[in-house]
Amino acid sequence: MPENPAAPRGTQDILPPESEDWNELEGRIHALARRFGYGEIRTPAFESTELFVRGVGETTDIVEKEMYTFKDKGGRSLTLRPEWTAAVVRAALEHHLLTQGPLRLYYIGPIFRYERPQRGRYRQSHQFGVECFGYAGPEADLEVISMAWELVRGYEVSDAALNINSIGDETCRPRYRDALLAHFRPYLSTLSEDSRRRLERNPLRLLDSKDPADRPYIESAPTFESMLCDACKEHFETLKSYLELAKIPYVVNPRIVRGLDYYGRTVFEITSSLLGAQSALCGGGRYDGLVRELGGPDVPAVGFALGMERFLMILRALGDRAQPRRGLQAIALGTQARVALAPLIAELRRKLDVPTYADYEERKLLAHLKIADRNRARYALILGSQELAAGELLLRDLETRSDRRLPFDSARVLIDTLVEAGI
Ligand code: HAM
């Protein structure tokens, strides 16, 4: 027997009924984005490799180790989108969207990163993200943080924590970089291999290291907040006061530096203890230099992305994700009943918002009811020879196990009954 092909490592099939959770979450995201005045953007799943190298940054983990890069048959180097932001900026520039004033976009879709798969970390995962272009002030930071927070709060994720930090701008970053170099250099030989490699190229990334070897030196490192220039300090302080006014609880976490190069000033992450080691549910920040870096005008921007798999993991951990029973299972016992029921099934599927499940095999009632359970149907609509002779249908509520009889020839009565019962 040939072996069954398996999905590639680090990827997942999303199957019913779990796909219902995805649909529900996506529905809420679309509604949220609409309320905040964001329009949906969809970009290709692959882009030129160059875009991500320039956009995300050569010394980042993503570009150094994680991109799915391939040559197409025409010899072009292409990369499966490892994140959306650079692709969204590319599209906004290509379609001249940034010449028309501020722009608010959101997206839902897959990203691809060659990472070591584990709980909450996949090679294909999905993000919901937003990008707000054209505002340099902290009001836009507040706006995007509020969106992420509303989504999380809407699901009553009580242990979610908003961590914010500022990583300065081109005025104060060189100063902080020097301070970090001076701090870490004496410990060079005891730092982890990754950190040793990173120190000269990108010392901020050391603060992000999870390696226990680096921990004591990270804990004693100077914080960026203490070294911000006046303009960055003012931006950060105003954002904090806005968050307080908006009653969004936060902690200033000096270790949040983010793994992508385009950030400046505000960075933030929403974490949840329910996620375990991969605790970041959502990450984002300000990236005022990226549009120019990719050949566009000087347009400030801020955004975030939220990991959908991780969000659904949290919702599942919070429990009560059992699908409520919905719809009805049409059950015909015998050929005659099957023929009689067919037009009614068609009518129910046209008129009801909930599913009408049907099974066309000859089975015992018990077997039919098992199928109804598997479908999580709320009602069974049963037509057997007895009912047929009496011109009736049996409507069984599978939750309360109560039966009622309805006239067979009146689909209207049936539909009204079901609507009335709130199914
Ligand atoms: P990021 O921090 O790389 O930021 O990703 C954002 C979120 O996507 C993470 O917090 C996590 O929930 C989820 N995520 C990332 N990689 C994986 C993975 N391998 N498996 C499961 N979930 C994952 C960005 O991507 C930026 N583009 C966010 C942004 C938008 N900044 C400004 N605008």
PDB file of C-alpha atoms in Angstrom, residues 43-329:
ATOM      1  CA  THR A  43      -1.858  40.997  -1.582  1.00  0.00           C
ATOM      2  CA  PRO A  44      -0.206  38.052  -3.385  1.00  0.00           C
ATOM      3  CA  ALA A  45       1.065  35.185  -1.225  1.00  0.00           C
ATOM      4  CA  PHE A  46       4.526  35.692  -2.736  1.00  0.00           C
ATOM      5  CA  GLU A  47       6.558  38.781  -3.547  1.00  0.00           C
ATOM      6  CA  SER A  48      10.042  39.497  -4.838  1.00  0.00           C
ATOM      7  CA  THR A  49      12.601  38.373  -2.250  1.00  0.00           C
ATOM      8  CA  GLU A  50      14.194  41.803  -2.403  1.00  0.00           C
ATOM      9  CA  LEU A  51      11.074  43.405  -0.892  1.00  0.00           C
ATOM     10  CA  PHE A  52      11.373  41.496   2.369  1.00  0.00           C
ATOM     11  CA  VAL A  53      15.161  41.777   2.551  1.00  0.00           C
ATOM     12  CA  ARG A  54      14.868  45.562   2.305  1.00  0.00           C
ATOM     13  CA  GLY A  55      11.644  45.887   4.249  1.00  0.00           C
ATOM     14  CA  VAL A  56      12.099  43.504   7.161  1.00  0.00           C
ATOM     15  CA  GLY A  57      15.882  43.893   7.406  1.00  0.00           C
ATOM     16  CA  GLU A  58      18.895  41.778   6.534  1.00  0.00           C
ATOM     17  CA  THR A  59      19.913  41.005  10.102  1.00  0.00           C
ATOM     18  CA  THR A  60      16.499  39.812  11.276  1.00  0.00           C
ATOM     19  CA  ASP A  61      15.737  36.156  12.017  1.00  0.00           C
ATOM     20  CA  ILE A  62      13.056  36.268   9.363  1.00  0.00           C
ATOM     21  CA  VAL A  63      15.435  37.220   6.563  1.00  0.00           C
ATOM     22  CA  GLU A  64      18.459  35.326   7.872  1.00  0.00           C
ATOM     23  CA  LYS A  65      16.763  32.011   8.559  1.00  0.00           C
ATOM     24  CA  GLU A  66      13.050  31.824   8.016  1.00  0.00           C
ATOM     25  CA  MET A  67      12.042  32.816   4.513  1.00  0.00           C
ATOM     26  CA  TYR A  68      10.595  30.375   2.008  1.00  0.00           C
ATOM     27  CA  THR A  69      12.561  31.616  -0.973  1.00  0.00           C
ATOM     28  CA  PHE A  70      12.548  29.977  -4.386  1.00  0.00           C
ATOM     29  CA  LYS A  71      13.397  30.698  -7.972  1.00  0.00           C
ATOM     30  CA  ASP A  72      10.525  30.495 -10.418  1.00  0.00           C
ATOM     31  CA  LYS A  73      10.907  29.044 -13.887  1.00  0.00           C
ATOM     32  CA  GLY A  74      11.840  32.500 -15.167  1.00  0.00           C
ATOM     33  CA  GLY A  75      14.737  32.674 -12.734  1.00  0.00           C
ATOM     34  CA  ARG A  76      13.196  35.350 -10.450  1.00  0.00           C
ATOM     35  CA  SER A  77      13.830  35.067  -6.739  1.00  0.00           C
ATOM     36  CA  LEU A  78      10.482  35.025  -4.968  1.00  0.00           C
ATOM     37  CA  THR A  79       9.535  34.605  -1.311  1.00  0.00           C
ATOM     38  CA  LEU A  80       6.334  33.436   0.335  1.00  0.00           C
ATOM     39  CA  ARG A  81       5.103  36.341   2.461  1.00  0.00           C
ATOM     40  CA  PRO A  82       6.748  36.003   5.924  1.00  0.00           C
ATOM     41  CA  GLU A  83       4.778  39.073   7.122  1.00  0.00           C
ATOM     42  CA  TRP A  84       2.335  41.505   5.587  1.00  0.00           C
ATOM     43  CA  THR A  85       3.653  44.978   6.390  1.00  0.00           C
ATOM     44  CA  ALA A  86       6.308  45.212   3.663  1.00  0.00           C
ATOM     45  CA  ALA A  87       3.854  43.759   1.139  1.00  0.00           C
ATOM     46  CA  VAL A  88       1.147  46.250   2.126  1.00  0.00           C
ATOM     47  CA  VAL A  89       3.574  49.168   1.738  1.00  0.00           C
ATOM     48  CA  ARG A  90       4.636  47.805  -1.650  1.00  0.00           C
ATOM     49  CA  ALA A  91       1.012  47.632  -2.794  1.00  0.00           C
ATOM     50  CA  ALA A  92       0.150  51.074  -1.394  1.00  0.00           C
ATOM     51  CA  LEU A  93       3.080  52.581  -3.302  1.00  0.00           C
ATOM     52  CA  GLU A  94       2.373  50.682  -6.489  1.00  0.00           C
ATOM     53  CA  HIS A  95      -1.230  51.906  -6.560  1.00  0.00           C
ATOM     54  CA  HIS A  96      -0.359  55.460  -5.443  1.00  0.00           C
ATOM     55  CA  LEU A  97      -2.582  55.139  -2.380  1.00  0.00           C
ATOM     56  CA  LEU A  98      -0.252  57.192  -0.216  1.00  0.00           C
ATOM     57  CA  THR A  99      -0.476  60.332  -2.334  1.00  0.00           C
ATOM     58  CA  GLN A 100      -4.121  60.743  -1.378  1.00  0.00           C
ATOM     59  CA  GLY A 101      -3.667  61.443   2.325  1.00  0.00           C
ATOM     60  CA  PRO A 102      -3.960  59.111   5.314  1.00  0.00           C
ATOM     61  CA  LEU A 103      -4.748  55.489   4.625  1.00  0.00           C
ATOM     62  CA  ARG A 104      -6.105  52.714   6.833  1.00  0.00           C
ATOM     63  CA  LEU A 105      -5.828  49.086   5.730  1.00  0.00           C
ATOM     64  CA  TYR A 106      -6.319  45.673   7.305  1.00  0.00           C
ATOM     65  CA  TYR A 107      -5.738  42.100   6.223  1.00  0.00           C
ATOM     66  CA  ILE A 108      -6.406  38.512   7.199  1.00  0.00           C
ATOM     67  CA  GLY A 109      -4.311  35.744   5.715  1.00  0.00           C
ATOM     68  CA  PRO A 110      -1.385  33.355   5.842  1.00  0.00           C
ATOM     69  CA  ILE A 111       2.282  34.013   6.527  1.00  0.00           C
ATOM     70  CA  PHE A 112       5.113  31.554   5.971  1.00  0.00           C
ATOM     71  CA  ARG A 113       8.173  31.237   8.191  1.00  0.00           C
ATOM     72  CA  TYR A 114      10.638  28.379   8.328  1.00  0.00           C
ATOM     73  CA  GLU A 115      10.684  28.094  12.124  1.00  0.00           C
ATOM     74  CA  ARG A 116      11.028  25.106  14.406  1.00  0.00           C
ATOM     75  CA  PRO A 117       7.403  24.053  14.823  1.00  0.00           C
ATOM     76  CA  GLN A 118       5.992  23.777  18.335  1.00  0.00           C
ATOM     77  CA  ARG A 119       2.765  24.610  20.134  1.00  0.00           C
ATOM     78  CA  GLY A 120       1.696  28.023  18.829  1.00  0.00           C
ATOM     79  CA  ARG A 121       4.484  28.215  16.259  1.00  0.00           C
ATOM     80  CA  TYR A 122       3.897  27.038  12.725  1.00  0.00           C
ATOM     81  CA  ARG A 123       5.488  27.306   9.313  1.00  0.00           C
ATOM     82  CA  GLN A 124       2.234  28.480   7.818  1.00  0.00           C
ATOM     83  CA  SER A 125       0.193  30.581  10.212  1.00  0.00           C
ATOM     84  CA  HIS A 126      -2.397  33.309   9.800  1.00  0.00           C
ATOM     85  CA  GLN A 127      -2.415  36.936  10.826  1.00  0.00           C
ATOM     86  CA  PHE A 128      -4.991  39.635  11.231  1.00  0.00           C
ATOM     87  CA  GLY A 129      -3.183  42.948  10.928  1.00  0.00           C
ATOM     88  CA  VAL A 130      -3.813  46.646  10.439  1.00  0.00           C
ATOM     89  CA  GLU A 131      -1.644  49.399   9.010  1.00  0.00           C
ATOM     90  CA  CYS A 132      -2.413  53.081   9.549  1.00  0.00           C
ATOM     91  CA  PHE A 133      -0.476  55.466   7.280  1.00  0.00           C
ATOM     92  CA  GLY A 134      -0.102  59.233   7.433  1.00  0.00           C
ATOM     93  CA  TYR A 135      -0.168  60.163  11.117  1.00  0.00           C
ATOM     94  CA  ALA A 136       3.020  60.877  13.056  1.00  0.00           C
ATOM     95  CA  GLY A 137       1.258  61.576  16.364  1.00  0.00           C
ATOM     96  CA  PRO A 138       0.491  59.082  19.144  1.00  0.00           C
ATOM     97  CA  GLU A 139      -3.261  59.261  18.378  1.00  0.00           C
ATOM     98  CA  ALA A 140      -2.660  56.731  15.603  1.00  0.00           C
ATOM     99  CA  ASP A 141      -0.688  54.501  17.993  1.00  0.00           C
ATOM    100  CA  LEU A 142      -3.633  54.624  20.368  1.00  0.00           C
ATOM    101  CA  GLU A 143      -6.042  53.849  17.523  1.00  0.00           C
ATOM    102  CA  VAL A 144      -4.321  50.645  16.436  1.00  0.00           C
ATOM    103  CA  ILE A 145      -3.675  49.481  19.995  1.00  0.00           C
ATOM    104  CA  SER A 146      -7.377  50.089  20.755  1.00  0.00           C
ATOM    105  CA  MET A 147      -8.372  47.876  17.848  1.00  0.00           C
ATOM    106  CA  ALA A 148      -6.289  44.954  19.062  1.00  0.00           C
ATOM    107  CA  TRP A 149      -7.455  45.524  22.609  1.00  0.00           C
ATOM    108  CA  GLU A 150     -11.135  45.660  21.634  1.00  0.00           C
ATOM    109  CA  LEU A 151     -10.882  42.361  19.844  1.00  0.00           C
ATOM    110  CA  VAL A 152      -9.211  40.724  22.821  1.00  0.00           C
ATOM    111  CA  ARG A 153     -11.603  42.317  25.303  1.00  0.00           C
ATOM    112  CA  GLY A 154     -14.610  41.407  23.178  1.00  0.00           C
ATOM    113  CA  TYR A 155     -13.773  37.759  23.840  1.00  0.00           C
ATOM    114  CA  GLU A 156     -13.184  38.420  27.535  1.00  0.00           C
ATOM    115  CA  VAL A 157      -9.582  37.256  27.466  1.00  0.00           C
ATOM    116  CA  SER A 158      -8.907  38.418  30.991  1.00  0.00           C
ATOM    117  CA  ASP A 159      -5.244  37.475  31.268  1.00  0.00           C
ATOM    118  CA  ALA A 160      -4.113  39.442  28.194  1.00  0.00           C
ATOM    119  CA  ALA A 161      -1.381  41.970  28.963  1.00  0.00           C
ATOM    120  CA  LEU A 162      -0.395  44.935  26.840  1.00  0.00           C
ATOM    121  CA  ASN A 163       3.370  45.581  26.927  1.00  0.00           C
ATOM    122  CA  ILE A 164       4.620  48.827  25.440  1.00  0.00           C
ATOM    123  CA  ASN A 165       8.043  50.325  24.915  1.00  0.00           C
ATOM    124  CA  SER A 166       9.741  53.013  22.870  1.00  0.00           C
ATOM    125  CA  ILE A 167      12.830  52.204  20.842  1.00  0.00           C
ATOM    126  CA  GLY A 168      13.528  55.806  19.867  1.00  0.00           C
ATOM    127  CA  ASP A 169      14.357  57.292  16.494  1.00  0.00           C
ATOM    128  CA  GLU A 170      17.463  58.075  14.483  1.00  0.00           C
ATOM    129  CA  THR A 171      18.388  60.805  16.977  1.00  0.00           C
ATOM    130  CA  CYS A 172      18.492  58.694  20.119  1.00  0.00           C
ATOM    131  CA  ARG A 173      18.963  55.138  18.801  1.00  0.00           C
ATOM    132  CA  PRO A 174      22.713  55.507  18.012  1.00  0.00           C
ATOM    133  CA  ARG A 175      23.242  56.699  21.577  1.00  0.00           C
ATOM    134  CA  TYR A 176      21.345  53.744  22.990  1.00  0.00           C
ATOM    135  CA  ARG A 177      23.123  51.363  20.658  1.00  0.00           C
ATOM    136  CA  ASP A 178      26.466  52.582  21.987  1.00  0.00           C
ATOM    137  CA  ALA A 179      25.278  52.207  25.559  1.00  0.00           C
ATOM    138  CA  LEU A 180      24.210  48.624  24.865  1.00  0.00           C
ATOM    139  CA  LEU A 181      27.501  47.807  23.173  1.00  0.00           C
ATOM    140  CA  ALA A 182      29.407  49.206  26.133  1.00  0.00           C
ATOM    141  CA  HIS A 183      27.190  47.181  28.484  1.00  0.00           C
ATOM    142  CA  PHE A 184      27.412  43.818  26.703  1.00  0.00           C
ATOM    143  CA  ARG A 185      30.980  43.852  25.344  1.00  0.00           C
ATOM    144  CA  PRO A 186      32.702  42.908  28.616  1.00  0.00           C
ATOM    145  CA  TYR A 187      30.531  39.731  28.755  1.00  0.00           C
ATOM    146  CA  LEU A 188      31.045  38.770  25.131  1.00  0.00           C
ATOM    147  CA  SER A 189      32.588  35.368  25.860  1.00  0.00           C
ATOM    148  CA  THR A 190      29.725  34.300  28.143  1.00  0.00           C
ATOM    149  CA  LEU A 191      26.867  35.431  25.878  1.00  0.00           C
ATOM    150  CA  SER A 192      24.902  32.908  23.824  1.00  0.00           C
ATOM    151  CA  GLU A 193      26.178  32.199  20.325  1.00  0.00           C
ATOM    152  CA  ASP A 194      23.270  34.068  18.715  1.00  0.00           C
ATOM    153  CA  SER A 195      23.853  37.110  20.873  1.00  0.00           C
ATOM    154  CA  ARG A 196      27.597  37.126  20.192  1.00  0.00           C
ATOM    155  CA  ARG A 197      26.828  37.136  16.492  1.00  0.00           C
ATOM    156  CA  ARG A 198      24.230  39.864  16.835  1.00  0.00           C
ATOM    157  CA  LEU A 199      26.060  42.214  19.141  1.00  0.00           C
ATOM    158  CA  GLU A 200      27.903  44.347  16.602  1.00  0.00           C
ATOM    159  CA  ARG A 201      25.228  44.181  13.906  1.00  0.00           C
ATOM    160  CA  ASN A 202      22.062  44.679  15.888  1.00  0.00           C
ATOM    161  CA  PRO A 203      22.634  45.014  19.654  1.00  0.00           C
ATOM    162  CA  LEU A 204      18.957  45.863  20.346  1.00  0.00           C
ATOM    163  CA  ARG A 205      18.017  42.332  19.376  1.00  0.00           C
ATOM    164  CA  LEU A 206      19.984  40.992  22.330  1.00  0.00           C
ATOM    165  CA  LEU A 207      17.265  42.301  24.608  1.00  0.00           C
ATOM    166  CA  ASP A 208      14.897  39.947  22.846  1.00  0.00           C
ATOM    167  CA  SER A 209      17.003  36.843  23.542  1.00  0.00           C
ATOM    168  CA  LYS A 210      15.284  34.036  25.430  1.00  0.00           C
ATOM    169  CA  ASP A 211      18.584  32.219  26.051  1.00  0.00           C
ATOM    170  CA  PRO A 212      19.213  31.739  29.799  1.00  0.00           C
ATOM    171  CA  ALA A 213      22.931  32.503  29.221  1.00  0.00           C
ATOM    172  CA  ASP A 214      21.994  36.080  28.286  1.00  0.00           C
ATOM    173  CA  ARG A 215      19.394  36.713  30.959  1.00  0.00           C
ATOM    174  CA  PRO A 216      21.547  38.266  33.736  1.00  0.00           C
ATOM    175  CA  TYR A 217      23.156  40.713  31.320  1.00  0.00           C
ATOM    176  CA  ILE A 218      19.810  41.645  29.804  1.00  0.00           C
ATOM    177  CA  GLU A 219      18.357  42.316  33.209  1.00  0.00           C
ATOM    178  CA  SER A 220      21.138  44.753  34.062  1.00  0.00           C
ATOM    179  CA  ALA A 221      21.120  46.478  30.634  1.00  0.00           C
ATOM    180  CA  PRO A 222      20.196  50.173  30.466  1.00  0.00           C
ATOM    181  CA  THR A 223      16.603  50.825  29.370  1.00  0.00           C
ATOM    182  CA  PHE A 224      15.761  52.793  26.268  1.00  0.00           C
ATOM    183  CA  GLU A 225      13.225  54.861  28.162  1.00  0.00           C
ATOM    184  CA  SER A 226      16.030  56.436  30.183  1.00  0.00           C
ATOM    185  CA  MET A 227      17.820  57.537  27.006  1.00  0.00           C
ATOM    186  CA  LEU A 228      15.060  58.752  24.699  1.00  0.00           C
ATOM    187  CA  CYS A 229      15.474  62.142  23.006  1.00  0.00           C
ATOM    188  CA  ASP A 230      12.926  64.825  23.915  1.00  0.00           C
ATOM    189  CA  ALA A 231      10.687  64.285  20.879  1.00  0.00           C
ATOM    190  CA  CYS A 232      10.528  60.496  21.422  1.00  0.00           C
ATOM    191  CA  LYS A 233       9.961  60.943  25.131  1.00  0.00           C
ATOM    192  CA  GLU A 234       7.072  63.303  24.515  1.00  0.00           C
ATOM    193  CA  HIS A 235       5.529  60.879  22.003  1.00  0.00           C
ATOM    194  CA  PHE A 236       5.801  58.018  24.479  1.00  0.00           C
ATOM    195  CA  GLU A 237       4.467  60.009  27.431  1.00  0.00           C
ATOM    196  CA  THR A 238       1.475  61.223  25.413  1.00  0.00           C
ATOM    197  CA  LEU A 239       0.696  57.701  24.277  1.00  0.00           C
ATOM    198  CA  LYS A 240       0.761  56.517  27.885  1.00  0.00           C
ATOM    199  CA  SER A 241      -1.644  59.256  28.946  1.00  0.00           C
ATOM    200  CA  TYR A 242      -3.960  58.397  26.036  1.00  0.00           C
ATOM    201  CA  LEU A 243      -3.960  54.752  27.091  1.00  0.00           C
ATOM    202  CA  GLU A 244      -4.846  55.763  30.613  1.00  0.00           C
ATOM    203  CA  LEU A 245      -7.691  57.966  29.384  1.00  0.00           C
ATOM    204  CA  ALA A 246      -8.934  55.104  27.231  1.00  0.00           C
ATOM    205  CA  LYS A 247      -8.719  52.791  30.264  1.00  0.00           C
ATOM    206  CA  ILE A 248      -6.455  50.359  28.443  1.00  0.00           C
ATOM    207  CA  PRO A 249      -4.160  48.828  31.050  1.00  0.00           C
ATOM    208  CA  TYR A 250      -0.500  48.525  30.014  1.00  0.00           C
ATOM    209  CA  VAL A 251       2.946  47.883  31.380  1.00  0.00           C
ATOM    210  CA  VAL A 252       6.105  49.512  30.105  1.00  0.00           C
ATOM    211  CA  ASN A 253       8.359  46.598  29.263  1.00  0.00           C
ATOM    212  CA  PRO A 254      11.887  47.705  28.300  1.00  0.00           C
ATOM    213  CA  ARG A 255      12.621  44.257  26.827  1.00  0.00           C
ATOM    214  CA  ILE A 256      10.118  44.625  23.997  1.00  0.00           C
ATOM    215  CA  VAL A 257      12.249  45.493  20.965  1.00  0.00           C
ATOM    216  CA  ARG A 258      10.517  43.413  18.250  1.00  0.00           C
ATOM    217  CA  GLY A 259      12.284  41.209  15.749  1.00  0.00           C
ATOM    218  CA  LEU A 260      11.801  43.318  12.636  1.00  0.00           C
ATOM    219  CA  ASP A 261      14.076  46.217  11.674  1.00  0.00           C
ATOM    220  CA  TYR A 262      11.531  48.766  10.524  1.00  0.00           C
ATOM    221  CA  TYR A 263      10.280  49.883  13.920  1.00  0.00           C
ATOM    222  CA  GLY A 264      10.973  53.206  15.626  1.00  0.00           C
ATOM    223  CA  ARG A 265       9.433  54.856  18.678  1.00  0.00           C
ATOM    224  CA  THR A 266       6.392  52.889  19.853  1.00  0.00           C
ATOM    225  CA  VAL A 267       6.547  49.104  19.938  1.00  0.00           C
ATOM    226  CA  PHE A 268       4.046  46.859  21.663  1.00  0.00           C
ATOM    227  CA  GLU A 269       2.983  43.283  22.230  1.00  0.00           C
ATOM    228  CA  ILE A 270      -0.078  41.685  23.724  1.00  0.00           C
ATOM    229  CA  THR A 271       0.784  38.499  25.573  1.00  0.00           C
ATOM    230  CA  SER A 272      -1.230  35.818  27.312  1.00  0.00           C
ATOM    231  CA  SER A 273      -0.023  33.276  29.851  1.00  0.00           C
ATOM    232  CA  LEU A 274      -2.402  30.765  28.262  1.00  0.00           C
ATOM    233  CA  LEU A 275      -0.063  30.583  25.256  1.00  0.00           C
ATOM    234  CA  GLY A 276       2.902  29.096  27.138  1.00  0.00           C
ATOM    235  CA  ALA A 277       6.339  29.643  25.618  1.00  0.00           C
ATOM    236  CA  GLN A 278       5.059  31.417  22.511  1.00  0.00           C
ATOM    237  CA  SER A 279       3.310  34.017  24.603  1.00  0.00           C
ATOM    238  CA  ALA A 280       2.995  36.827  22.036  1.00  0.00           C
ATOM    239  CA  LEU A 281      -0.509  37.043  20.672  1.00  0.00           C
ATOM    240  CA  CYS A 282      -0.066  40.313  18.868  1.00  0.00           C
ATOM    241  CA  GLY A 283       2.894  42.511  17.990  1.00  0.00           C
ATOM    242  CA  GLY A 284       3.271  45.862  16.338  1.00  0.00           C
ATOM    243  CA  GLY A 285       4.540  49.368  16.465  1.00  0.00           C
ATOM    244  CA  ARG A 286       5.450  52.482  14.582  1.00  0.00           C
ATOM    245  CA  TYR A 287       7.515  52.280  11.401  1.00  0.00           C
ATOM    246  CA  ASP A 288       7.924  55.842  10.137  1.00  0.00           C
ATOM    247  CA  GLY A 289      10.904  55.050   7.888  1.00  0.00           C
ATOM    248  CA  LEU A 290       9.662  52.012   5.961  1.00  0.00           C
ATOM    249  CA  VAL A 291       7.713  53.739   3.214  1.00  0.00           C
ATOM    250  CA  ARG A 292      10.747  55.857   2.316  1.00  0.00           C
ATOM    251  CA  GLU A 293      13.024  52.824   2.609  1.00  0.00           C
ATOM    252  CA  LEU A 294      10.905  51.116  -0.041  1.00  0.00           C
ATOM    253  CA  GLY A 295      11.206  54.084  -2.408  1.00  0.00           C
ATOM    254  CA  GLY A 296       8.118  56.068  -1.363  1.00  0.00           C
ATOM    255  CA  PRO A 297       7.519  59.471   0.202  1.00  0.00           C
ATOM    256  CA  ASP A 298       8.058  60.281   3.850  1.00  0.00           C
ATOM    257  CA  VAL A 299       4.897  58.785   5.328  1.00  0.00           C
ATOM    258  CA  PRO A 300       4.695  57.838   9.011  1.00  0.00           C
ATOM    259  CA  ALA A 301       2.897  54.602   9.846  1.00  0.00           C
ATOM    260  CA  VAL A 302       1.888  52.329  12.690  1.00  0.00           C
ATOM    261  CA  GLY A 303       0.281  48.900  12.797  1.00  0.00           C
ATOM    262  CA  PHE A 304       0.168  45.449  14.323  1.00  0.00           C
ATOM    263  CA  ALA A 305      -0.455  41.825  13.485  1.00  0.00           C
ATOM    264  CA  LEU A 306      -2.220  39.266  15.633  1.00  0.00           C
ATOM    265  CA  GLY A 307      -1.643  35.521  15.332  1.00  0.00           C
ATOM    266  CA  MET A 308      -4.981  33.886  14.564  1.00  0.00           C
ATOM    267  CA  GLU A 309      -3.922  30.347  15.581  1.00  0.00           C
ATOM    268  CA  ARG A 310      -2.696  31.706  18.893  1.00  0.00           C
ATOM    269  CA  PHE A 311      -5.868  33.690  19.450  1.00  0.00           C
ATOM    270  CA  LEU A 312      -8.019  30.629  18.808  1.00  0.00           C
ATOM    271  CA  MET A 313      -5.792  28.623  21.168  1.00  0.00           C
ATOM    272  CA  ILE A 314      -6.575  31.130  23.899  1.00  0.00           C
ATOM    273  CA  LEU A 315     -10.291  31.043  23.171  1.00  0.00           C
ATOM    274  CA  ARG A 316     -10.243  27.269  23.341  1.00  0.00           C
ATOM    275  CA  ALA A 317      -8.293  27.318  26.600  1.00  0.00           C
ATOM    276  CA  LEU A 318     -10.916  29.672  28.028  1.00  0.00           C
ATOM    277  CA  GLY A 319     -13.389  26.894  27.386  1.00  0.00           C
ATOM    278  CA  ASP A 320     -16.993  26.887  26.358  1.00  0.00           C
ATOM    279  CA  ARG A 321     -16.098  26.689  22.714  1.00  0.00           C
ATOM    280  CA  ALA A 322     -18.388  23.655  22.306  1.00  0.00           C
ATOM    281  CA  GLN A 323     -20.431  24.316  19.219  1.00  0.00           C
ATOM    282  CA  PRO A 324     -24.051  24.925  20.128  1.00  0.00           C
ATOM    283  CA  ARG A 325     -26.496  22.644  18.356  1.00  0.00           C
ATOM    284  CA  ARG A 326     -27.791  24.266  15.183  1.00  0.00           C
ATOM    285  CA  GLY A 327     -30.143  23.397  12.380  1.00  0.00           C
ATOM    286  CA  LEU A 328     -31.991  20.214  11.720  1.00  0.00           C
ATOM    287  CA  GLN A 329     -31.409  16.704  10.436  1.00  0.00           C
TER     288      GLN A 329
END
